[in-house]
XYZ file of C-alpha atoms in Angstrom:
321
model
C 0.000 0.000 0.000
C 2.742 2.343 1.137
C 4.624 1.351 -2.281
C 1.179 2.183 -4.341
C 1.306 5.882 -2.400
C 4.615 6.805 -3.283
C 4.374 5.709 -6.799
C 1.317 7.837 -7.013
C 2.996 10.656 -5.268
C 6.073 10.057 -7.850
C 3.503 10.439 -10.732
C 2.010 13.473 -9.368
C 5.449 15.430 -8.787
C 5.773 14.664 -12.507
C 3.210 15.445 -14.014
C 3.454 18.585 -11.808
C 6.445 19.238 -12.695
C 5.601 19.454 -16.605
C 2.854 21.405 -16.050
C 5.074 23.541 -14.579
C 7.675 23.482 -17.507
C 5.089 23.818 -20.028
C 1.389 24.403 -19.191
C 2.181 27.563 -16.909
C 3.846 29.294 -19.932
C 1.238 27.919 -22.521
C -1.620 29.849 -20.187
C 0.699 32.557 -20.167
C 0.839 33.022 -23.903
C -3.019 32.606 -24.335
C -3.247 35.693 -21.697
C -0.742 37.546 -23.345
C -2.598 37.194 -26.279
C -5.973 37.648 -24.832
C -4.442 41.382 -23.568
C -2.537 42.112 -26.704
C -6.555 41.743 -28.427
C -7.472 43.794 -25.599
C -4.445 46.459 -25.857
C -6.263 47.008 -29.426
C -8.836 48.698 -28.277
C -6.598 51.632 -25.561
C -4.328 53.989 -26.588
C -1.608 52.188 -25.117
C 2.211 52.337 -25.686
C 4.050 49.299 -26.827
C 5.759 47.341 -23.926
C 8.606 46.691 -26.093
C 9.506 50.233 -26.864
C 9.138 51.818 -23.233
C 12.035 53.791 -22.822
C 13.878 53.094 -19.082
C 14.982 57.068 -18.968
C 12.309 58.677 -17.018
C 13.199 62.288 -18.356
C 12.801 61.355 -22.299
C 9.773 58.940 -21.174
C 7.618 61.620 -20.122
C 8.724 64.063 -23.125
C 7.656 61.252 -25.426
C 4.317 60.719 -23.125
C 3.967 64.501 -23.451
C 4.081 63.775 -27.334
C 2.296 60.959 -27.345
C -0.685 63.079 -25.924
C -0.428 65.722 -28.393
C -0.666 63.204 -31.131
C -3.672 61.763 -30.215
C -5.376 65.547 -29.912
C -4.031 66.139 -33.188
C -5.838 63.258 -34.661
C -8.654 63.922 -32.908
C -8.635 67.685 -34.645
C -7.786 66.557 -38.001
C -11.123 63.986 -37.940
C -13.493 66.379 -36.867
C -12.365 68.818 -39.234
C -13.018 66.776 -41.904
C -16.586 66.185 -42.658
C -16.305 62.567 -42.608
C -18.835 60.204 -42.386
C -20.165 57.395 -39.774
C -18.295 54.978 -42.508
C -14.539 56.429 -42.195
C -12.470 56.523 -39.382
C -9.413 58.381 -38.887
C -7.089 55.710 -37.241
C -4.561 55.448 -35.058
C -3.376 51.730 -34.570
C -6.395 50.119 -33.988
C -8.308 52.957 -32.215
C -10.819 54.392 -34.178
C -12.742 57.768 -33.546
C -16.470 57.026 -33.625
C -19.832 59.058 -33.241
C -22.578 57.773 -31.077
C -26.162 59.156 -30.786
C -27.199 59.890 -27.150
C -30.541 58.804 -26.438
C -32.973 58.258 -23.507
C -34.038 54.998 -22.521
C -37.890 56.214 -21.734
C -37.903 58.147 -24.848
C -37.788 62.153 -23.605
C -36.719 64.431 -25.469
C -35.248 67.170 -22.648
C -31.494 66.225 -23.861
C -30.405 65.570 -27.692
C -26.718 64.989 -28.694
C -24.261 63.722 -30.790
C -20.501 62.813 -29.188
C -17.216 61.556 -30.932
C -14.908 59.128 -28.830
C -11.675 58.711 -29.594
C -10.092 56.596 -27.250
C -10.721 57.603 -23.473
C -11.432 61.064 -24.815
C -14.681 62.832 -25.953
C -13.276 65.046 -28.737
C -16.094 66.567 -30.052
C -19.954 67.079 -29.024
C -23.040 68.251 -29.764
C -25.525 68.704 -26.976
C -28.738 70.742 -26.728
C -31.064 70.708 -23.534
C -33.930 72.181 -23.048
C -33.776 74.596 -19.928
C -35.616 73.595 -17.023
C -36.702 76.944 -16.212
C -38.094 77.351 -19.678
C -39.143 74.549 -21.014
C -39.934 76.011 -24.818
C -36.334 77.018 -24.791
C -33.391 75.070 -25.692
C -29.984 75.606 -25.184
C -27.025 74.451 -27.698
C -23.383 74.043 -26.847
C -20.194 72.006 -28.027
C -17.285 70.146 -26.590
C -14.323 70.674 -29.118
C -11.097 69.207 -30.077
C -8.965 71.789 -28.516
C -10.789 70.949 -24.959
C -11.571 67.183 -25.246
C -13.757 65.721 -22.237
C -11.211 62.627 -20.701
C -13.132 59.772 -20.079
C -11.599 58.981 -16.186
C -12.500 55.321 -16.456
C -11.302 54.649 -19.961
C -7.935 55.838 -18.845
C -7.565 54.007 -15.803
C -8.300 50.946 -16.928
C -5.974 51.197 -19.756
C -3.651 51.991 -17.079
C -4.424 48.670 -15.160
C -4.124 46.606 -18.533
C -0.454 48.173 -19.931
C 0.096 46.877 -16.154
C -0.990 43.692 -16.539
C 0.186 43.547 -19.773
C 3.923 44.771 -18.212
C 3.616 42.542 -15.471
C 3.678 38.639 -18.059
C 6.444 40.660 -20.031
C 8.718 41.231 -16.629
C 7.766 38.017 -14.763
C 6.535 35.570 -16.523
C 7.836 34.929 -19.952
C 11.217 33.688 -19.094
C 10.519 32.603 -15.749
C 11.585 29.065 -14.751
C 8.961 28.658 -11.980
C 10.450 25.720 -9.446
C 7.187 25.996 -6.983
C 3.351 26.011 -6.840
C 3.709 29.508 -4.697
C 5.358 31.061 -7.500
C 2.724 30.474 -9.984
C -0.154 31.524 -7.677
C 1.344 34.481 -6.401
C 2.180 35.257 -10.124
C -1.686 34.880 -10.974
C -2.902 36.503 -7.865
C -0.620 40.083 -8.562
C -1.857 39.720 -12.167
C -5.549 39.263 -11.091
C -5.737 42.472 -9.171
C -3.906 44.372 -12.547
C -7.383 42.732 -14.448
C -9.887 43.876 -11.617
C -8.869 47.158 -11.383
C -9.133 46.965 -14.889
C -12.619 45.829 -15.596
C -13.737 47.727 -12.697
C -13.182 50.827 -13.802
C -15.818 49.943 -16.337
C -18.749 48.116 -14.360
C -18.586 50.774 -11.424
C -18.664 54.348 -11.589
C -16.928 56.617 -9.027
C -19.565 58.062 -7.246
C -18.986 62.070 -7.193
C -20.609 64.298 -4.588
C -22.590 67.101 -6.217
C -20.201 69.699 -5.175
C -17.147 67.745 -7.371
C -19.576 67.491 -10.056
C -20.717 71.649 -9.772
C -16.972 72.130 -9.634
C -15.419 69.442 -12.217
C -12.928 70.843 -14.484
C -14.127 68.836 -17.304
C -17.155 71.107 -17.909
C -14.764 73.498 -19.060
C -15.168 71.997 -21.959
C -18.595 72.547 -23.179
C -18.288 75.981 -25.406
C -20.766 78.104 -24.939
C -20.370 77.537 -20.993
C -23.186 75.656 -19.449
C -25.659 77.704 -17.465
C -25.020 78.182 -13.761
C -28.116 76.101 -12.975
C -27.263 73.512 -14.794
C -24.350 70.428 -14.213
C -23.464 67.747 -16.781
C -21.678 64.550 -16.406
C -20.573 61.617 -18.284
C -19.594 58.435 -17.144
C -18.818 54.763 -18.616
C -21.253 51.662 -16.791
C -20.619 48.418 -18.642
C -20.510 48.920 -22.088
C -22.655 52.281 -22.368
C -21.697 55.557 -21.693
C -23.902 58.205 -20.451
C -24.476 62.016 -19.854
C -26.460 63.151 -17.024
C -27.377 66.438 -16.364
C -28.985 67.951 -13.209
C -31.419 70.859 -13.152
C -30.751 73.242 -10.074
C -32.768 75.633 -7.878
C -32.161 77.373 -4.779
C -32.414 75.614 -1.854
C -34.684 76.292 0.772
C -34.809 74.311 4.480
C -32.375 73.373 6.975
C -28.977 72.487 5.875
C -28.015 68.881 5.512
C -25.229 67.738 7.828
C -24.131 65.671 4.899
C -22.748 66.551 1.506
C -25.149 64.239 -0.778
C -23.478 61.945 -3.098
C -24.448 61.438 -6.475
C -24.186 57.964 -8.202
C -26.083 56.523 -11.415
C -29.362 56.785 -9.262
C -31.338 59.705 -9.555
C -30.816 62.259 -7.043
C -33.654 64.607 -7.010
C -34.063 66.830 -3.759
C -30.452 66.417 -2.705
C -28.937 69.787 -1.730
C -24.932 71.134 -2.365
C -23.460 74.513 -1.366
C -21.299 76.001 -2.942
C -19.723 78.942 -0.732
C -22.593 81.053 0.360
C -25.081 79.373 -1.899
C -27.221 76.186 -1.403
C -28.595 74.100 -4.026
C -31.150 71.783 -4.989
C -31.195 69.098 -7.922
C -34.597 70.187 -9.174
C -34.378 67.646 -11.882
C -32.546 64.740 -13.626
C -32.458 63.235 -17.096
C -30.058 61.003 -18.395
C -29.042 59.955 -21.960
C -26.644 57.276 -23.057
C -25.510 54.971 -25.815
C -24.085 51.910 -26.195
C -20.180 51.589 -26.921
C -19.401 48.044 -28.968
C -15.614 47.949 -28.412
C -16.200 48.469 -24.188
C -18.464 45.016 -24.413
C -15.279 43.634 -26.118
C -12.844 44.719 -23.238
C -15.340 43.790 -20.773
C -15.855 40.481 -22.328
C -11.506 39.754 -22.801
C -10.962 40.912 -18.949
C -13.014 38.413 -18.119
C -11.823 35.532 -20.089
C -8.253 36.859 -18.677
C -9.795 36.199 -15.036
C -11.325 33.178 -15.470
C -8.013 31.620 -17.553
C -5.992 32.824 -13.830
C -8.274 31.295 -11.912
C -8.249 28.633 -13.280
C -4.582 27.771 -13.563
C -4.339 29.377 -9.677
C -7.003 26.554 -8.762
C -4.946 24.093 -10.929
C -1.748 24.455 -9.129
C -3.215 24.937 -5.637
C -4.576 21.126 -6.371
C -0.879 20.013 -7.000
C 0.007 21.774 -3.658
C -2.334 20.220 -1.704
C -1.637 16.631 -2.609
C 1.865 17.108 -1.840
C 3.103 17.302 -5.455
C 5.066 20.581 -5.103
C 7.269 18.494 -1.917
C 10.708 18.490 -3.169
């Protein structure tokens, strides 16, 4: 019986050992692969051409950024149609039709994306005030909108991405700890990542009355009036809020805003209080965030999996020397 063990045990270490030699890299191919399809759709550098210099990495960052506005100008300068993209790798600019899911009509407009920027727009609202007015204004090339969540979790992917080129191509992993610690950093780099995209920073109404990013919109927006735009899943969407002047006790609380409606809730700003009077929302769907979505998770599950593989090995004693 004892001999029947330790030939079983024998077998084990060896096939663990080959899985080790071989599978481990061959999963770590398919997810570099499964990023690289992912990397398509970011504005993201090249792994293989990062520069170690910090000082001419940033000036070429600094470039890098004025390239992509540049494209971003020349395409919406040309009157070119929803069949022609101005391209940049494999990023493409795109326009998308905002629309409201219940069918109003209080907010109409037209947006460009180019990567995690919104480089051009074309909004009109009707004024809550006056509702047989509307008002028109434009986000512009010059003054793109940057799309927070877009960025960051291109950020988390070149990461990920980074992180199989550094430690895992040409690693000759000798234990089961190696490989699920390996997975384990690499599945935080991928959470982060898809994150980003399935849950929305929640913003108090103050940061939203005071975001920098409605800079943008030329002519300004009017004072009563705050817009936002935000990925969740695979749409993106503009809400704006309608304000008054508050009346009642003040709230001991700032209120914070999230992709629920947040009519009543009161802000001040200095000596002023406010009061979201109303909210609409508009949105449309974005085909290439399903994509990432989709590839972040197949990235997941393919970690898990080989985590869950190895931690099998490890608990039958394979990964004894």
């Amino acid at each position: 019986m004892a001999d029947e063990e330790a030939e079983e045990l024998a077998s084990l270490r060896e096939e663990f050992q080959w899985v080790l030699k071989y599978e481990v890299h061959s999963v770590l191919k398919h997810l570099r692969e499964v990023l690289q399809e992912c990397s398509k759709r970011f504005l993201l550098r090249s792994s293989e051409t990062k520069l170690q210099q910090p000082v001419l990495r940033q000036k070429l960052e600094i470039l890098d950024d004025f390239l992509k506005f540049r494209a971003c100008m020349l395409l919406t300068r040309s009157d070119i149609n929803s069949s022609r993209h101005w391209k940049i790798s494999h990023v493409k600019a795109e326009k998308f039709m905002l629309s409201s899911a219940n069918g109003s009509d209080n907010i109409k407009g037209v947006i460009t994306v180019f990567g995690d920027n919104i480089c051009h727009a074309d909004i009109t609202i009707r004024l809550h005030r006056h509702a047989n007015q509307s008002y028109r204004t434009f986000i512009k090339e010059d003054i793109p909108w940057k799309l927070q969540q877009v960025q960051d979790a291109g950020n988390h992917l070149q990461c990920a991405v980074d992180f199989i080129a550094l430690k895992g191509e040409h690693t000759d992993f000798q234990t089961a700890q190696e490989v699920i610690t390996l997975m384990s950093e690499l599945m935080v780099c991928l959470q982060r990542a898809r994150n980003s995209l399935l849950s929305p920073k929640k913003y108090s109404l103050e940061e939203l009355y005071r975001n920098k990013s409605m800079r943008a919109f030329n002519p300004p927006l009017p004072v009563d009036s705050i817009i936002n735009f935000y990925v969740h899943h695979n749409k993106l969407v503009m809400s704006t809020y309608y304000l008054t002047p508050a009346q009642g006790p003040r709230p001991q609380k700032p209120s914070v805003t999230s992709i629920e409606s947040k009519l009543g809730s009161t802000f001040e700003v200095g000596q002023y209080r406010y009061e979201v009077a109303a909210q609409y929302q508009v949105e449309c769907a974005v085909p290439w965030l399903n994509d990432v979505i989709t590839l972040f998770t197949v990235a997941l599950q393919t970690c898990q999996q080989l985590k869950d593989k190895i931690a099998v090995f490890d608990v039958y004693g394979a990964n004894a020397v």
